[in-house]
Amino acid sequence: MTQMKQILLVGTGPLATGIKMRFQDDSHWSLTQIAGTSEQLAQINQLQTQVPLIIIFALSGHGTDFVIPEVLDHPLVRKGSINRIIMIATAGIDQEVQGSLKYNEINDVPEYLREQRYAVKVIDETEVPYTIFRPGDLVAGGTRPINLFAEGTQMQLEKFHMKQWLV
């Protein structure tokens, strides 16, 4: 019998909703979702840390640099068996995008990019296997091949289709 895997989904926007829908009817996965606010961190206590844990950060807007360290520092997360961390960051945090980007509802773009960069650094320092997605515009629906770029490589700005990596 296959062991159930546990997902802690941090975020509540459209991307988090899509991720939640992907796993909600799959008996191999148990998903706990929190908004990413300090008040909701108490929900982490619901985790069954005896099963492999995957943390998915699907946050939007400012504050990512506060939420991610706080989640990763929670006692149940620290003593749990974290198998992987996944973060949906944003393209441009390492000046890898040629051209300019617009960030919805973000007025202070340099600060936003610093917050994203810091959050990625915090994840890297956990020494837990991780995947960071740095999409440009998120577009639901449709599929096409995903282009992967090694860390530090220049990339052309493309639309990222959420459905491709959730399937």
mmCIF file of N, CA and C in Angstrom, residues 11-122:
data_model
loop_
_atom_site.group_PDB
_atom_site.id
_atom_site.type_symbol
_atom_site.label_atom_id
_atom_site.label_comp_id
_atom_site.label_asym_id
_atom_site.label_seq_id
_atom_site.Cartn_x
_atom_site.Cartn_y
_atom_site.Cartn_z
ATOM 1 N N GLY A 11 -1.023 29.864 0.967
ATOM 2 C CA GLY A 11 -1.517 30.847 0.013
ATOM 3 C C GLY A 11 -2.983 30.613 -0.283
ATOM 4 N N THR A 12 -3.678 31.662 -0.764
ATOM 5 C CA THR A 12 -5.113 31.538 -1.009
ATOM 6 C C THR A 12 -5.564 32.122 -2.340
ATOM 7 N N GLY A 13 -4.676 32.626 -3.148
ATOM 8 C CA GLY A 13 -5.068 33.246 -4.408
ATOM 9 C C GLY A 13 -5.470 32.227 -5.452
ATOM 10 N N PRO A 14 -5.662 32.682 -6.682
ATOM 11 C CA PRO A 14 -6.084 31.790 -7.767
ATOM 12 C C PRO A 14 -5.124 30.621 -8.008
ATOM 13 N N LEU A 15 -3.839 30.862 -7.885
ATOM 14 C CA LEU A 15 -2.866 29.786 -8.084
ATOM 15 C C LEU A 15 -3.016 28.726 -6.996
ATOM 16 N N ALA A 16 -3.143 29.156 -5.752
ATOM 17 C CA ALA A 16 -3.334 28.203 -4.649
ATOM 18 C C ALA A 16 -4.634 27.427 -4.833
ATOM 19 N N THR A 17 -5.672 28.095 -5.301
ATOM 20 C CA THR A 17 -6.952 27.419 -5.552
ATOM 21 C C THR A 17 -6.787 26.329 -6.606
ATOM 22 N N GLY A 18 -6.049 26.621 -7.664
ATOM 23 C CA GLY A 18 -5.795 25.617 -8.706
ATOM 24 C C GLY A 18 -5.020 24.425 -8.182
ATOM 25 N N ILE A 19 -4.046 24.688 -7.337
ATOM 26 C CA ILE A 19 -3.263 23.604 -6.743
ATOM 27 C C ILE A 19 -4.157 22.752 -5.847
ATOM 28 N N LYS A 20 -4.962 23.406 -5.031
ATOM 29 C CA LYS A 20 -5.858 22.687 -4.127
ATOM 30 C C LYS A 20 -6.826 21.802 -4.907
ATOM 31 N N MET A 21 -7.384 22.322 -5.973
ATOM 32 C CA MET A 21 -8.329 21.542 -6.786
ATOM 33 C C MET A 21 -7.662 20.306 -7.377
ATOM 34 N N ARG A 22 -6.397 20.433 -7.722
ATOM 35 C CA ARG A 22 -5.676 19.311 -8.329
ATOM 36 C C ARG A 22 -5.556 18.135 -7.373
ATOM 37 N N PHE A 23 -5.426 18.401 -6.086
ATOM 38 C CA PHE A 23 -5.172 17.348 -5.113
ATOM 39 C C PHE A 23 -6.368 16.967 -4.250
ATOM 40 N N GLN A 24 -7.463 17.703 -4.313
ATOM 41 C CA GLN A 24 -8.549 17.501 -3.356
ATOM 42 C C GLN A 24 -9.244 16.149 -3.468
ATOM 43 N N ASP A 25 -9.306 15.546 -4.626
ATOM 44 C CA ASP A 25 -9.998 14.261 -4.770
ATOM 45 C C ASP A 25 -9.045 13.083 -4.926
ATOM 46 N N ASP A 26 -7.785 13.285 -4.616
ATOM 47 C CA ASP A 26 -6.778 12.238 -4.764
ATOM 48 C C ASP A 26 -6.497 11.630 -3.389
ATOM 49 N N SER A 27 -6.814 10.365 -3.222
ATOM 50 C CA SER A 27 -6.675 9.716 -1.911
ATOM 51 C C SER A 27 -5.217 9.496 -1.496
ATOM 52 N N HIS A 28 -4.270 9.749 -2.385
ATOM 53 C CA HIS A 28 -2.856 9.599 -2.041
ATOM 54 C C HIS A 28 -2.293 10.839 -1.357
ATOM 55 N N TRP A 29 -3.087 11.907 -1.343
ATOM 56 C CA TRP A 29 -2.614 13.175 -0.822
ATOM 57 C C TRP A 29 -3.563 13.703 0.245
ATOM 58 N N SER A 30 -3.002 14.283 1.284
ATOM 59 C CA SER A 30 -3.769 15.003 2.289
ATOM 60 C C SER A 30 -3.273 16.449 2.245
ATOM 61 N N LEU A 31 -4.175 17.393 2.024
ATOM 62 C CA LEU A 31 -3.779 18.780 1.840
ATOM 63 C C LEU A 31 -4.337 19.657 2.958
ATOM 64 N N THR A 32 -3.462 20.429 3.588
ATOM 65 C CA THR A 32 -3.845 21.438 4.561
ATOM 66 C C THR A 32 -3.462 22.780 3.965
ATOM 67 N N GLN A 33 -4.422 23.700 3.906
ATOM 68 C CA GLN A 33 -4.161 25.008 3.319
ATOM 69 C C GLN A 33 -4.240 26.083 4.388
ATOM 70 N N ILE A 34 -3.249 26.978 4.383
ATOM 71 C CA ILE A 34 -3.295 28.152 5.249
ATOM 72 C C ILE A 34 -3.072 29.383 4.384
ATOM 73 N N ALA A 35 -3.576 30.514 4.865
ATOM 74 C CA ALA A 35 -3.503 31.748 4.086
ATOM 75 C C ALA A 35 -2.096 32.328 4.039
ATOM 76 N N GLY A 36 -1.282 31.995 4.993
ATOM 77 C CA GLY A 36 0.056 32.567 5.035
ATOM 78 C C GLY A 36 0.146 33.749 5.978
ATOM 79 N N THR A 37 -0.906 33.979 6.736
ATOM 80 C CA THR A 37 -0.857 35.045 7.730
ATOM 81 C C THR A 37 -0.440 34.444 9.069
ATOM 82 N N SER A 38 0.138 35.266 9.902
ATOM 83 C CA SER A 38 0.596 34.790 11.215
ATOM 84 C C SER A 38 -0.538 34.169 12.013
ATOM 85 N N GLU A 39 -1.729 34.738 11.873
ATOM 86 C CA GLU A 39 -2.867 34.226 12.637
ATOM 87 C C GLU A 39 -3.210 32.793 12.232
ATOM 88 N N GLN A 40 -2.926 32.422 11.001
ATOM 89 C CA GLN A 40 -3.318 31.098 10.532
ATOM 90 C C GLN A 40 -2.237 30.035 10.717
ATOM 91 N N LEU A 41 -1.082 30.429 11.197
ATOM 92 C CA LEU A 41 -0.020 29.441 11.391
ATOM 93 C C LEU A 41 -0.413 28.363 12.393
ATOM 94 N N ALA A 42 -1.366 28.646 13.242
ATOM 95 C CA ALA A 42 -1.839 27.644 14.197
ATOM 96 C C ALA A 42 -2.404 26.425 13.477
ATOM 97 N N GLN A 43 -2.863 26.595 12.247
ATOM 98 C CA GLN A 43 -3.403 25.468 11.491
ATOM 99 C C GLN A 43 -2.339 24.425 11.166
ATOM 100 N N ILE A 44 -1.087 24.807 11.233
ATOM 101 C CA ILE A 44 -0.017 23.842 10.985
ATOM 102 C C ILE A 44 -0.084 22.721 12.017
ATOM 103 N N ASN A 45 -0.638 23.017 13.181
ATOM 104 C CA ASN A 45 -0.762 21.992 14.217
ATOM 105 C C ASN A 45 -1.614 20.816 13.761
ATOM 106 N N GLN A 46 -2.399 20.976 12.709
ATOM 107 C CA GLN A 46 -3.238 19.896 12.189
ATOM 108 C C GLN A 46 -2.434 18.872 11.382
ATOM 109 N N LEU A 47 -1.214 19.212 11.055
ATOM 110 C CA LEU A 47 -0.418 18.323 10.209
ATOM 111 C C LEU A 47 -0.120 17.008 10.909
ATOM 112 N N GLN A 48 -0.151 15.948 10.135
ATOM 113 C CA GLN A 48 0.253 14.632 10.627
ATOM 114 C C GLN A 48 1.702 14.440 10.209
ATOM 115 N N THR A 49 2.614 14.804 11.073
ATOM 116 C CA THR A 49 4.013 14.853 10.660
ATOM 117 C C THR A 49 4.660 13.482 10.508
ATOM 118 N N GLN A 50 3.903 12.410 10.738
ATOM 119 C CA GLN A 50 4.493 11.093 10.533
ATOM 120 C C GLN A 50 4.489 10.703 9.050
ATOM 121 N N VAL A 51 3.824 11.482 8.212
ATOM 122 C CA VAL A 51 3.803 11.191 6.776
ATOM 123 C C VAL A 51 4.717 12.177 6.063
ATOM 124 N N PRO A 52 5.239 11.812 4.907
ATOM 125 C CA PRO A 52 6.102 12.737 4.167
ATOM 126 C C PRO A 52 5.381 14.057 3.906
ATOM 127 N N LEU A 53 6.072 15.147 4.108
ATOM 128 C CA LEU A 53 5.481 16.467 3.999
ATOM 129 C C LEU A 53 6.096 17.228 2.823
ATOM 130 N N ILE A 54 5.221 17.814 2.016
ATOM 131 C CA ILE A 54 5.626 18.709 0.934
ATOM 132 C C ILE A 54 5.002 20.057 1.240
ATOM 133 N N ILE A 55 5.803 21.109 1.209
ATOM 134 C CA ILE A 55 5.283 22.450 1.441
ATOM 135 C C ILE A 55 5.278 23.183 0.113
ATOM 136 N N ILE A 56 4.122 23.724 -0.246
ATOM 137 C CA ILE A 56 3.988 24.521 -1.465
ATOM 138 C C ILE A 56 3.644 25.949 -1.057
ATOM 139 N N PHE A 57 4.501 26.893 -1.430
ATOM 140 C CA PHE A 57 4.247 28.303 -1.182
ATOM 141 C C PHE A 57 3.702 28.914 -2.467
ATOM 142 N N ALA A 58 2.438 29.310 -2.447
ATOM 143 C CA ALA A 58 1.788 29.960 -3.581
ATOM 144 C C ALA A 58 1.248 31.301 -3.097
ATOM 145 N N LEU A 59 2.156 32.153 -2.692
ATOM 146 C CA LEU A 59 1.817 33.446 -2.103
ATOM 147 C C LEU A 59 1.828 34.528 -3.173
ATOM 148 N N SER A 60 1.117 35.603 -2.918
ATOM 149 C CA SER A 60 1.144 36.731 -3.842
ATOM 150 C C SER A 60 1.312 38.011 -3.052
ATOM 151 N N GLY A 61 1.855 39.005 -3.687
ATOM 152 C CA GLY A 61 2.020 40.299 -3.043
ATOM 153 C C GLY A 61 3.195 40.348 -2.090
ATOM 154 N N HIS A 62 3.221 41.421 -1.334
ATOM 155 C CA HIS A 62 4.309 41.637 -0.373
ATOM 156 C C HIS A 62 4.150 40.719 0.835
ATOM 157 N N GLY A 63 5.239 40.488 1.553
ATOM 158 C CA GLY A 63 5.203 39.738 2.798
ATOM 159 C C GLY A 63 5.739 38.325 2.713
ATOM 160 N N THR A 64 6.078 37.882 1.523
ATOM 161 C CA THR A 64 6.611 36.529 1.349
ATOM 162 C C THR A 64 7.854 36.310 2.210
ATOM 163 N N ASP A 65 8.659 37.351 2.350
ATOM 164 C CA ASP A 65 9.895 37.248 3.122
ATOM 165 C C ASP A 65 9.639 37.077 4.617
ATOM 166 N N PHE A 66 8.435 37.362 5.077
ATOM 167 C CA PHE A 66 8.083 37.119 6.478
ATOM 168 C C PHE A 66 7.384 35.779 6.655
ATOM 169 N N VAL A 67 6.512 35.447 5.724
ATOM 170 C CA VAL A 67 5.689 34.236 5.858
ATOM 171 C C VAL A 67 6.535 32.973 5.754
ATOM 172 N N ILE A 68 7.382 32.883 4.744
ATOM 173 C CA ILE A 68 8.141 31.647 4.515
ATOM 174 C C ILE A 68 9.044 31.304 5.701
ATOM 175 N N PRO A 69 9.846 32.238 6.234
ATOM 176 C CA PRO A 69 10.652 31.873 7.409
ATOM 177 C C PRO A 69 9.796 31.462 8.598
ATOM 178 N N GLU A 70 8.664 32.126 8.783
ATOM 179 C CA GLU A 70 7.803 31.793 9.915
ATOM 180 C C GLU A 70 7.230 30.380 9.789
ATOM 181 N N VAL A 71 6.809 30.010 8.589
ATOM 182 C CA VAL A 71 6.296 28.653 8.371
ATOM 183 C C VAL A 71 7.406 27.632 8.580
ATOM 184 N N LEU A 72 8.556 27.872 7.993
ATOM 185 C CA LEU A 72 9.653 26.902 8.076
ATOM 186 C C LEU A 72 10.236 26.797 9.485
ATOM 187 N N ASP A 73 9.970 27.794 10.319
ATOM 188 C CA ASP A 73 10.470 27.764 11.691
ATOM 189 C C ASP A 73 9.461 27.182 12.682
ATOM 190 N N HIS A 74 8.278 26.838 12.209
ATOM 191 C CA HIS A 74 7.259 26.272 13.097
ATOM 192 C C HIS A 74 7.763 24.934 13.641
ATOM 193 N N PRO A 75 7.620 24.673 14.941
ATOM 194 C CA PRO A 75 8.167 23.436 15.532
ATOM 195 C C PRO A 75 7.710 22.151 14.844
ATOM 196 N N LEU A 76 6.451 22.060 14.455
ATOM 197 C CA LEU A 76 5.995 20.835 13.804
ATOM 198 C C LEU A 76 6.604 20.654 12.420
ATOM 199 N N VAL A 77 6.857 21.754 11.752
ATOM 200 C CA VAL A 77 7.497 21.663 10.435
ATOM 201 C C VAL A 77 8.952 21.264 10.606
ATOM 202 N N ARG A 78 9.641 21.863 11.580
ATOM 203 C CA ARG A 78 11.065 21.555 11.805
ATOM 204 C C ARG A 78 11.286 20.106 12.173
ATOM 205 N N LYS A 79 10.410 19.531 12.986
ATOM 206 C CA LYS A 79 10.625 18.134 13.389
ATOM 207 C C LYS A 79 9.983 17.153 12.414
ATOM 208 N N GLY A 80 9.215 17.657 11.479
ATOM 209 C CA GLY A 80 8.553 16.803 10.491
ATOM 210 C C GLY A 80 9.520 16.299 9.450
ATOM 211 N N SER A 81 9.023 15.446 8.638
ATOM 212 C CA SER A 81 9.816 14.868 7.558
ATOM 213 C C SER A 81 9.491 15.607 6.263
ATOM 214 N N ILE A 82 10.130 16.750 6.078
ATOM 215 C CA ILE A 82 9.869 17.549 4.881
ATOM 216 C C ILE A 82 10.621 16.920 3.714
ATOM 217 N N ASN A 83 9.864 16.478 2.717
ATOM 218 C CA ASN A 83 10.475 15.850 1.545
ATOM 219 C C ASN A 83 10.862 16.868 0.468
ATOM 220 N N ARG A 84 10.066 17.926 0.342
ATOM 221 C CA ARG A 84 10.319 18.896 -0.715
ATOM 222 C C ARG A 84 9.600 20.186 -0.370
ATOM 223 N N ILE A 85 10.202 21.274 -0.804
ATOM 224 C CA ILE A 85 9.577 22.588 -0.723
ATOM 225 C C ILE A 85 9.424 23.080 -2.160
ATOM 226 N N ILE A 86 8.245 23.592 -2.453
ATOM 227 C CA ILE A 86 7.972 24.171 -3.769
ATOM 228 C C ILE A 86 7.524 25.602 -3.546
ATOM 229 N N MET A 87 8.104 26.520 -4.294
ATOM 230 C CA MET A 87 7.710 27.922 -4.194
ATOM 231 C C MET A 87 7.408 28.456 -5.579
ATOM 232 N N ILE A 88 6.276 29.135 -5.684
ATOM 233 C CA ILE A 88 5.974 29.881 -6.901
ATOM 234 C C ILE A 88 6.453 31.300 -6.613
ATOM 235 N N ALA A 89 7.601 31.646 -7.135
ATOM 236 C CA ALA A 89 8.170 32.977 -6.926
ATOM 237 C C ALA A 89 7.729 33.858 -8.098
ATOM 238 N N THR A 90 8.616 34.639 -8.622
ATOM 239 C CA THR A 90 8.298 35.471 -9.773
ATOM 240 C C THR A 90 9.532 35.626 -10.637
ATOM 241 N N ALA A 91 9.316 35.761 -11.907
ATOM 242 C CA ALA A 91 10.433 36.002 -12.812
ATOM 243 C C ALA A 91 10.995 37.389 -12.527
ATOM 244 N N GLY A 92 12.297 37.506 -12.642
ATOM 245 C CA GLY A 92 12.946 38.801 -12.483
ATOM 246 C C GLY A 92 13.695 38.992 -11.194
ATOM 247 N N ILE A 93 13.630 38.022 -10.267
ATOM 248 C CA ILE A 93 14.270 38.242 -8.971
ATOM 249 C C ILE A 93 15.790 38.233 -9.057
ATOM 250 N N ASP A 94 16.332 37.656 -10.104
ATOM 251 C CA ASP A 94 17.792 37.659 -10.286
ATOM 252 C C ASP A 94 18.194 38.327 -11.592
ATOM 253 N N GLN A 95 17.416 39.290 -12.012
ATOM 254 C CA GLN A 95 17.662 40.011 -13.267
ATOM 255 C C GLN A 95 17.825 39.060 -14.451
ATOM 256 N N GLU A 96 17.113 37.907 -14.405
ATOM 257 C CA GLU A 96 17.239 36.913 -15.474
ATOM 258 C C GLU A 96 16.298 37.181 -16.644
ATOM 259 N N VAL A 97 15.411 38.137 -16.500
ATOM 260 C CA VAL A 97 14.452 38.432 -17.559
ATOM 261 C C VAL A 97 14.969 39.594 -18.388
ATOM 262 N N GLN A 98 14.967 39.405 -19.693
ATOM 263 C CA GLN A 98 15.346 40.482 -20.597
ATOM 264 C C GLN A 98 14.093 41.303 -20.873
ATOM 265 N N GLY A 99 14.145 42.582 -20.597
ATOM 266 C CA GLY A 99 12.966 43.430 -20.755
ATOM 267 C C GLY A 99 12.366 43.735 -19.397
ATOM 268 N N SER A 100 11.206 44.368 -19.410
ATOM 269 C CA SER A 100 10.585 44.748 -18.139
ATOM 270 C C SER A 100 9.340 43.916 -17.891
ATOM 271 N N LEU A 101 9.021 43.782 -16.635
ATOM 272 C CA LEU A 101 7.836 43.038 -16.217
ATOM 273 C C LEU A 101 6.916 43.946 -15.426
ATOM 274 N N LYS A 102 5.629 43.656 -15.482
ATOM 275 C CA LYS A 102 4.660 44.314 -14.611
ATOM 276 C C LYS A 102 4.237 43.288 -13.573
ATOM 277 N N TYR A 103 4.077 43.728 -12.354
ATOM 278 C CA TYR A 103 3.654 42.855 -11.274
ATOM 279 C C TYR A 103 2.322 43.383 -10.757
ATOM 280 N N ASN A 104 1.269 42.593 -10.901
ATOM 281 C CA ASN A 104 -0.062 43.021 -10.500
ATOM 282 C C ASN A 104 -0.086 43.457 -9.041
ATOM 283 N N GLU A 105 -0.681 44.605 -8.803
ATOM 284 C CA GLU A 105 -0.893 45.141 -7.463
ATOM 285 C C GLU A 105 0.404 45.370 -6.683
ATOM 286 N N ILE A 106 1.521 45.516 -7.372
ATOM 287 C CA ILE A 106 2.804 45.799 -6.718
ATOM 288 C C ILE A 106 3.249 47.190 -7.144
ATOM 289 N N ASN A 107 3.389 48.085 -6.172
ATOM 290 C CA ASN A 107 3.829 49.450 -6.471
ATOM 291 C C ASN A 107 5.331 49.608 -6.321
ATOM 292 N N ASP A 108 5.920 48.944 -5.335
ATOM 293 C CA ASP A 108 7.358 49.046 -5.082
ATOM 294 C C ASP A 108 8.034 47.780 -5.611
ATOM 295 N N VAL A 109 8.315 47.768 -6.906
ATOM 296 C CA VAL A 109 8.860 46.572 -7.553
ATOM 297 C C VAL A 109 10.221 46.179 -6.987
ATOM 298 N N PRO A 110 11.175 47.099 -6.797
ATOM 299 C CA PRO A 110 12.472 46.675 -6.237
ATOM 300 C C PRO A 110 12.334 45.998 -4.872
ATOM 301 N N GLU A 111 11.473 46.526 -4.004
ATOM 302 C CA GLU A 111 11.278 45.907 -2.687
ATOM 303 C C GLU A 111 10.632 44.531 -2.822
ATOM 304 N N TYR A 112 9.660 44.422 -3.698
ATOM 305 C CA TYR A 112 8.987 43.139 -3.950
ATOM 306 C C TYR A 112 9.994 42.083 -4.418
ATOM 307 N N LEU A 113 10.877 42.452 -5.328
ATOM 308 C CA LEU A 113 11.879 41.509 -5.826
ATOM 309 C C LEU A 113 12.878 41.134 -4.733
ATOM 310 N N ARG A 114 13.233 42.094 -3.867
ATOM 311 C CA ARG A 114 14.120 41.777 -2.725
ATOM 312 C C ARG A 114 13.447 40.773 -1.796
ATOM 313 N N GLU A 115 12.152 40.965 -1.531
ATOM 314 C CA GLU A 115 11.424 40.035 -0.664
ATOM 315 C C GLU A 115 11.410 38.631 -1.261
ATOM 316 N N GLN A 116 11.161 38.540 -2.552
ATOM 317 C CA GLN A 116 11.137 37.244 -3.228
ATOM 318 C C GLN A 116 12.514 36.582 -3.169
ATOM 319 N N ARG A 117 13.559 37.370 -3.422
ATOM 320 C CA ARG A 117 14.933 36.852 -3.400
ATOM 321 C C ARG A 117 15.289 36.335 -2.006
ATOM 322 N N TYR A 118 14.905 37.065 -0.972
ATOM 323 C CA TYR A 118 15.186 36.644 0.399
ATOM 324 C C TYR A 118 14.445 35.351 0.732
ATOM 325 N N ALA A 119 13.183 35.247 0.326
ATOM 326 C CA ALA A 119 12.395 34.038 0.592
ATOM 327 C C ALA A 119 13.053 32.816 -0.055
ATOM 328 N N VAL A 120 13.550 32.970 -1.269
ATOM 329 C CA VAL A 120 14.233 31.866 -1.943
ATOM 330 C C VAL A 120 15.498 31.491 -1.178
ATOM 331 N N LYS A 121 16.221 32.488 -0.683
ATOM 332 C CA LYS A 121 17.442 32.218 0.095
ATOM 333 C C LYS A 121 17.116 31.417 1.356
ATOM 334 N N VAL A 122 16.038 31.788 2.033
ATOM 335 C CA VAL A 122 15.625 31.069 3.242
ATOM 336 C C VAL A 122 15.333 29.606 2.914
#
